[in-house]
Amino acid sequence: MATTPPLFKDLGKSARDIFDKGYDYPKVKLSLKTKTESGVEFDTKGSHDLDTWRTCGSVETKLKFPEHGVTLSEQWNTKAELDTELTYEPCKVKGLKLSLSSSFFPSTGNKSAKLKANYIREYFSGDAEVDMQMIGPVVGGSAVLMYNGWYAGCKMTYNSATAKLSDNIGAFGYQGKDFTVHASLANVSDCTTSVYHKVSNKTEVGLNTTYNLQTSNAAVGLVGKYTMNDGAQMKAKVNNQGQVGIGYSQNLRDGVKLSLSALVEGKQINTGGGHKLGLALDFEP
């Protein structure tokens, strides 16, 4: 039975992942991960949006010093944004992670920085963040308690510039060995529930619902994933808007993965509009 809770941002992650990962439409993506003999990691990504015809990319380098618990990463993207993050995990305090990140736009001179602290131990996890913006800092924090698989958590964010709470989220659920049930309420208006079940080593299913208490808008989605004997994966999802998503991924060889996906707009099936395609090619030697 799970007794160590995840961070608040990772609650219900199993259901979100099965709904989101592997559905790349409407983009064509290419990623390459490499590692030098000295331990420097490179993560290069590029994508082309088939709807807007915009192309973007990024290069991230990561250097780890495991003997000191220090990780330094730097990312540069085609938006001319430079992101840097320094992470420290002290060996003497298990479960604690401290990080300092910054963003800089050379073209405009805009810059920002964030201080983060995460702490995970048995029955409890918590994190705090200070976003040092030009107009005033934004302070946020969250905490999760878990006992015998049951968990409850909350998250709050305070914007000093407006002197208001910008986020007020509560969540509770149950995390078992092969399934997770999750529910949350954000800003006393948006209700979200999800269920994830790993039926077997090859089959996974999920359910997601959202409901707005102010507008009464509701959404329901179902998803399934099946892993074949050769490692290839087939995915499919459908929602109450008549949208059907289909995904297929296959390891072409060691370190090379191809993913194909498509979105079918059920309400426009006769007109032929709104349908989308996606493709992703990942290299990780």
Tab-separated table of C-alpha atoms in Angstrom:
chain	number	residue	atom	x	y	z
A	1	MET	CA	0.000	0.000	0.000
A	2	ALA	CA	1.363	3.405	-1.021
A	3	THR	CA	2.415	5.578	1.922
A	4	THR	CA	4.696	8.122	0.227
A	5	PRO	CA	2.585	10.662	-1.654
A	6	PRO	CA	3.646	12.358	-4.876
A	7	LEU	CA	3.874	16.122	-5.128
A	8	PHE	CA	0.583	17.930	-5.665
A	9	LYS	CA	1.315	18.561	-9.354
A	10	ASP	CA	1.694	14.800	-9.898
A	11	LEU	CA	-1.656	13.800	-8.361
A	12	GLY	CA	-3.728	12.029	-11.024
A	13	LYS	CA	-0.697	11.950	-13.341
A	14	SER	CA	-1.298	8.354	-14.473
A	15	ALA	CA	-4.657	9.283	-15.996
A	16	ARG	CA	-3.332	12.502	-17.566
A	17	ASP	CA	-0.417	10.660	-19.158
A	18	ILE	CA	-2.559	8.005	-20.793
A	19	PHE	CA	-4.812	10.748	-22.226
A	20	ASP	CA	-2.031	13.049	-23.444
A	21	LYS	CA	1.105	11.097	-24.319
A	22	GLY	CA	1.377	9.702	-27.820
A	23	TYR	CA	-1.184	12.074	-29.352
A	24	ASP	CA	1.015	14.584	-31.168
A	25	TYR	CA	-1.497	16.079	-33.622
A	26	PRO	CA	-1.384	18.567	-35.246
A	27	LYS	CA	2.418	18.555	-35.082
A	28	VAL	CA	5.383	16.817	-36.635
A	29	LYS	CA	8.020	16.328	-33.941
A	30	LEU	CA	11.642	15.259	-33.881
A	31	SER	CA	13.724	14.700	-30.757
A	32	LEU	CA	17.267	13.528	-30.175
A	33	LYS	CA	18.841	12.654	-26.825
A	34	THR	CA	22.561	11.995	-26.500
A	35	LYS	CA	25.133	11.724	-23.729
A	36	THR	CA	28.875	12.326	-23.896
A	37	GLU	CA	31.513	10.196	-22.208
A	38	SER	CA	32.011	12.970	-19.649
A	39	GLY	CA	28.339	12.766	-18.628
A	40	VAL	CA	26.936	15.863	-20.374
A	41	GLU	CA	23.396	15.209	-21.657
A	42	PHE	CA	21.935	16.883	-24.754
A	43	ASP	CA	18.213	16.994	-25.537
A	44	THR	CA	17.363	18.511	-28.928
A	45	LYS	CA	13.739	18.984	-29.968
A	46	GLY	CA	11.994	20.399	-33.001
A	47	SER	CA	8.364	20.600	-34.081
A	48	HIS	CA	6.259	21.932	-36.922
A	49	ASP	CA	2.610	22.871	-36.345
A	50	LEU	CA	0.466	21.747	-39.284
A	51	ASP	CA	-2.293	24.216	-38.319
A	52	THR	CA	-0.248	27.403	-37.978
A	53	TRP	CA	2.747	26.302	-40.093
A	54	ARG	CA	5.085	27.506	-37.378
A	55	THR	CA	8.323	25.708	-36.631
A	56	CYS	CA	10.095	25.835	-33.280
A	57	GLY	CA	12.939	24.036	-31.571
A	58	SER	CA	15.089	23.897	-28.478
A	59	VAL	CA	18.429	22.566	-27.270
A	60	GLU	CA	18.956	21.606	-23.639
A	61	THR	CA	22.214	20.634	-21.981
A	62	LYS	CA	22.370	18.983	-18.584
A	63	LEU	CA	25.388	18.365	-16.394
A	64	LYS	CA	25.135	16.275	-13.225
A	65	PHE	CA	27.428	16.099	-10.217
A	66	PRO	CA	25.896	13.127	-8.334
A	67	GLU	CA	28.566	13.104	-5.642
A	68	HIS	CA	27.419	16.601	-4.639
A	69	GLY	CA	23.721	16.242	-5.507
A	70	VAL	CA	23.953	19.118	-8.016
A	71	THR	CA	22.421	19.322	-11.505
A	72	LEU	CA	22.899	22.228	-13.906
A	73	SER	CA	20.743	22.554	-17.020
A	74	GLU	CA	20.484	25.197	-19.711
A	75	GLN	CA	17.982	25.473	-22.550
A	76	TRP	CA	17.906	27.729	-25.607
A	77	ASN	CA	14.907	27.841	-27.952
A	78	THR	CA	13.916	29.506	-31.208
A	79	LYS	CA	11.919	32.123	-29.308
A	80	ALA	CA	15.326	33.518	-28.253
A	81	GLU	CA	14.665	32.469	-24.659
A	82	LEU	CA	17.483	31.270	-22.425
A	83	ASP	CA	16.425	29.120	-19.449
A	84	THR	CA	18.850	28.029	-16.747
A	85	GLU	CA	18.182	25.824	-13.725
A	86	LEU	CA	20.406	24.812	-10.827
A	87	THR	CA	19.159	21.947	-8.651
A	88	TYR	CA	20.548	20.742	-5.346
A	89	GLU	CA	19.511	17.556	-3.520
A	90	PRO	CA	21.436	17.325	-0.229
A	91	CYS	CA	22.538	13.800	0.599
A	92	LYS	CA	21.984	14.332	4.317
A	93	VAL	CA	18.326	15.370	3.924
A	94	LYS	CA	16.557	12.636	2.013
A	95	GLY	CA	13.588	13.813	-0.023
A	96	LEU	CA	14.596	17.496	-0.138
A	97	LYS	CA	15.163	19.216	-3.478
A	98	LEU	CA	16.085	22.890	-3.922
A	99	SER	CA	16.224	24.658	-7.259
A	100	LEU	CA	16.841	28.086	-8.736
A	101	SER	CA	15.704	28.771	-12.286
A	102	SER	CA	15.854	31.837	-14.488
A	103	SER	CA	14.599	32.947	-17.902
A	104	PHE	CA	16.116	35.645	-20.082
A	105	PHE	CA	14.923	37.132	-23.381
A	106	PRO	CA	17.911	38.879	-25.019
A	107	SER	CA	15.699	40.517	-27.664
A	108	THR	CA	13.554	42.366	-25.106
A	109	GLY	CA	15.725	42.287	-22.003
A	110	ASN	CA	12.908	40.685	-19.985
A	111	LYS	CA	14.012	38.297	-17.275
A	112	SER	CA	12.528	36.321	-14.399
A	113	ALA	CA	13.653	33.925	-11.690
A	114	LYS	CA	12.066	31.256	-9.528
A	115	LEU	CA	13.028	29.651	-6.248
A	116	LYS	CA	11.591	26.206	-5.562
A	117	ALA	CA	11.726	23.730	-2.693
A	118	ASN	CA	10.269	20.201	-2.700
A	119	TYR	CA	10.175	17.789	0.203
A	120	ILE	CA	8.898	14.213	0.095
A	121	ARG	CA	8.797	11.767	2.964
A	122	GLU	CA	6.523	9.026	4.273
A	123	TYR	CA	2.893	10.221	4.567
A	124	PHE	CA	3.749	13.778	3.435
A	125	SER	CA	4.934	15.807	0.455
A	126	GLY	CA	5.131	19.556	0.043
A	127	ASP	CA	6.544	22.216	-2.207
A	128	ALA	CA	6.949	25.986	-2.206
A	129	GLU	CA	7.743	28.401	-5.011
A	130	VAL	CA	8.560	32.090	-5.294
A	131	ASP	CA	8.255	33.569	-8.795
A	132	MET	CA	10.170	36.845	-8.749
A	133	GLN	CA	8.399	38.830	-11.460
A	134	MET	CA	9.061	42.455	-12.345
A	135	ILE	CA	5.640	43.650	-11.126
A	136	GLY	CA	5.921	41.727	-7.869
A	137	PRO	CA	6.593	38.227	-6.574
A	138	VAL	CA	4.078	35.400	-6.872
A	139	VAL	CA	4.229	32.970	-3.945
A	140	GLY	CA	2.762	29.480	-4.093
A	141	GLY	CA	2.768	26.297	-2.076
A	142	SER	CA	1.093	22.923	-1.806
A	143	ALA	CA	0.946	19.949	0.517
A	144	VAL	CA	-0.262	16.348	0.271
A	145	LEU	CA	-0.993	13.869	3.069
A	146	MET	CA	-1.354	10.131	2.406
A	147	TYR	CA	-2.322	7.175	4.587
A	148	ASN	CA	-2.990	3.615	3.419
A	149	GLY	CA	-3.349	4.785	-0.178
A	150	TRP	CA	-5.835	7.582	0.605
A	151	TYR	CA	-4.563	11.098	0.015
A	152	ALA	CA	-5.715	14.697	0.358
A	153	GLY	CA	-3.917	17.827	-0.803
A	154	CYS	CA	-4.262	21.528	-1.426
A	155	LYS	CA	-2.497	24.218	-3.439
A	156	MET	CA	-2.599	27.989	-3.089
A	157	THR	CA	-0.928	30.801	-5.038
A	158	TYR	CA	-0.779	34.440	-3.958
A	159	ASN	CA	-0.090	37.272	-6.397
A	160	SER	CA	1.419	40.234	-4.561
A	161	ALA	CA	0.791	42.590	-7.504
A	162	THR	CA	-2.980	42.106	-7.294
A	163	ALA	CA	-3.078	41.101	-3.611
A	164	LYS	CA	-5.292	38.143	-4.523
A	165	LEU	CA	-5.198	34.361	-4.532
A	166	SER	CA	-4.775	33.291	-8.146
A	167	ASP	CA	-5.031	29.554	-7.407
A	168	ASN	CA	-7.026	27.707	-4.788
A	169	ILE	CA	-7.172	23.987	-5.481
A	170	GLY	CA	-8.129	21.043	-3.305
A	171	ALA	CA	-7.763	17.372	-4.220
A	172	PHE	CA	-8.354	13.940	-2.755
A	173	GLY	CA	-8.284	10.365	-3.984
A	174	TYR	CA	-6.948	6.854	-3.629
A	175	GLN	CA	-3.780	5.362	-5.121
A	176	GLY	CA	-3.627	1.584	-5.257
A	177	LYS	CA	-1.152	-0.835	-6.739
A	178	ASP	CA	-2.707	-0.897	-10.207
A	179	PHE	CA	-5.321	1.862	-10.152
A	180	THR	CA	-5.808	5.490	-9.097
A	181	VAL	CA	-8.977	7.477	-8.390
A	182	HIS	CA	-8.552	11.254	-8.278
A	183	ALA	CA	-10.828	14.268	-7.788
A	184	SER	CA	-10.105	17.986	-7.504
A	185	LEU	CA	-11.894	21.322	-7.185
A	186	ALA	CA	-10.195	24.467	-8.527
A	187	ASN	CA	-11.229	27.980	-7.488
A	188	VAL	CA	-14.625	26.710	-6.273
A	189	SER	CA	-15.781	26.252	-9.869
A	190	ASP	CA	-13.922	23.596	-11.876
A	191	CYS	CA	-14.468	19.988	-10.798
A	192	THR	CA	-12.235	17.287	-12.258
A	193	THR	CA	-12.302	13.540	-11.681
A	194	SER	CA	-10.202	10.801	-13.210
A	195	VAL	CA	-9.759	7.049	-12.950
A	196	TYR	CA	-6.755	5.049	-14.122
A	197	HIS	CA	-6.619	1.240	-14.145
A	198	LYS	CA	-3.788	-0.989	-15.275
A	199	VAL	CA	-5.862	-4.036	-16.186
A	200	SER	CA	-2.812	-6.134	-17.081
A	201	ASN	CA	0.787	-5.732	-18.223
A	202	LYS	CA	-0.550	-5.047	-21.707
A	203	THR	CA	-3.798	-3.155	-21.138
A	204	GLU	CA	-4.468	0.212	-19.512
A	205	VAL	CA	-7.694	2.233	-19.410
A	206	GLY	CA	-8.687	5.660	-18.125
A	207	LEU	CA	-11.692	7.910	-17.532
A	208	ASN	CA	-11.705	11.683	-17.182
A	209	THR	CA	-14.543	14.104	-16.419
A	210	THR	CA	-14.689	17.877	-15.959
A	211	TYR	CA	-17.588	20.046	-14.806
A	212	ASN	CA	-17.858	23.789	-14.284
A	213	LEU	CA	-20.209	24.759	-11.454
A	214	GLN	CA	-20.791	28.250	-12.892
A	215	THR	CA	-21.461	27.422	-16.560
A	216	SER	CA	-22.630	23.792	-16.105
A	217	ASN	CA	-20.322	22.785	-18.974
A	218	ALA	CA	-19.343	19.128	-18.719
A	219	ALA	CA	-16.877	16.907	-20.556
A	220	VAL	CA	-16.294	13.146	-20.415
A	221	GLY	CA	-13.465	11.169	-21.979
A	222	LEU	CA	-12.522	7.492	-22.239
A	223	VAL	CA	-9.113	6.129	-23.244
A	224	GLY	CA	-7.434	2.780	-23.689
A	225	LYS	CA	-3.907	1.578	-24.458
A	226	TYR	CA	-2.734	-1.856	-25.528
A	227	THR	CA	0.900	-3.009	-25.712
A	228	MET	CA	1.622	-5.818	-28.159
A	229	ASN	CA	4.200	-8.565	-27.756
A	230	ASP	CA	6.793	-6.734	-29.868
A	231	GLY	CA	6.471	-3.580	-27.745
A	232	ALA	CA	4.317	-1.633	-30.191
A	233	GLN	CA	1.487	0.329	-28.588
A	234	MET	CA	-1.993	1.136	-29.835
A	235	LYS	CA	-4.042	3.904	-28.185
A	236	ALA	CA	-7.532	5.283	-28.666
A	237	LYS	CA	-9.645	7.880	-26.876
A	238	VAL	CA	-13.073	9.437	-27.330
A	239	ASN	CA	-14.981	12.259	-25.645
A	240	ASN	CA	-18.540	13.542	-25.501
A	241	GLN	CA	-17.735	16.190	-28.145
A	242	GLY	CA	-17.496	13.444	-30.749
A	243	GLN	CA	-13.714	13.652	-31.010
A	244	VAL	CA	-11.847	10.388	-31.552
A	245	GLY	CA	-8.081	10.198	-31.085
A	246	ILE	CA	-5.982	7.302	-32.384
A	247	GLY	CA	-2.308	6.640	-31.744
A	248	TYR	CA	0.269	4.017	-32.698
A	249	SER	CA	3.937	3.802	-31.665
A	250	GLN	CA	6.623	1.353	-32.704
A	251	ASN	CA	10.302	0.910	-31.868
A	252	LEU	CA	11.928	0.752	-35.303
A	253	ARG	CA	15.189	-0.320	-33.702
A	254	ASP	CA	17.000	0.184	-30.404
A	255	GLY	CA	16.835	3.874	-29.580
A	256	VAL	CA	14.517	4.835	-32.458
A	257	LYS	CA	10.775	5.244	-31.878
A	258	LEU	CA	8.098	6.269	-34.384
A	259	SER	CA	4.697	7.562	-33.255
A	260	LEU	CA	1.688	8.226	-35.485
A	261	SER	CA	-1.553	9.832	-34.341
A	262	ALA	CA	-4.793	11.233	-35.725
A	263	LEU	CA	-7.806	13.177	-34.508
A	264	VAL	CA	-11.189	12.557	-36.108
A	265	GLU	CA	-13.901	15.171	-35.563
A	266	GLY	CA	-17.000	13.014	-35.364
A	267	LYS	CA	-19.376	15.943	-35.757
A	268	GLN	CA	-17.667	16.903	-39.039
A	269	ILE	CA	-17.170	13.428	-40.433
A	270	ASN	CA	-19.289	14.208	-43.505
A	271	THR	CA	-17.735	17.595	-44.226
A	272	GLY	CA	-14.158	16.409	-43.850
A	273	GLY	CA	-13.065	19.426	-41.790
A	274	GLY	CA	-11.204	19.653	-38.503
A	275	HIS	CA	-9.364	16.339	-38.724
A	276	LYS	CA	-5.705	16.378	-37.667
A	277	LEU	CA	-2.596	14.233	-38.090
A	278	GLY	CA	0.556	13.957	-36.022
A	279	LEU	CA	3.944	12.297	-36.281
A	280	ALA	CA	6.866	12.003	-33.864
A	281	LEU	CA	10.305	10.477	-34.294
A	282	ASP	CA	12.449	10.000	-31.192
A	283	PHE	CA	16.134	9.086	-31.161
A	284	GLU	CA	17.715	8.041	-27.860
A	285	PRO	CA	20.864	5.973	-28.424
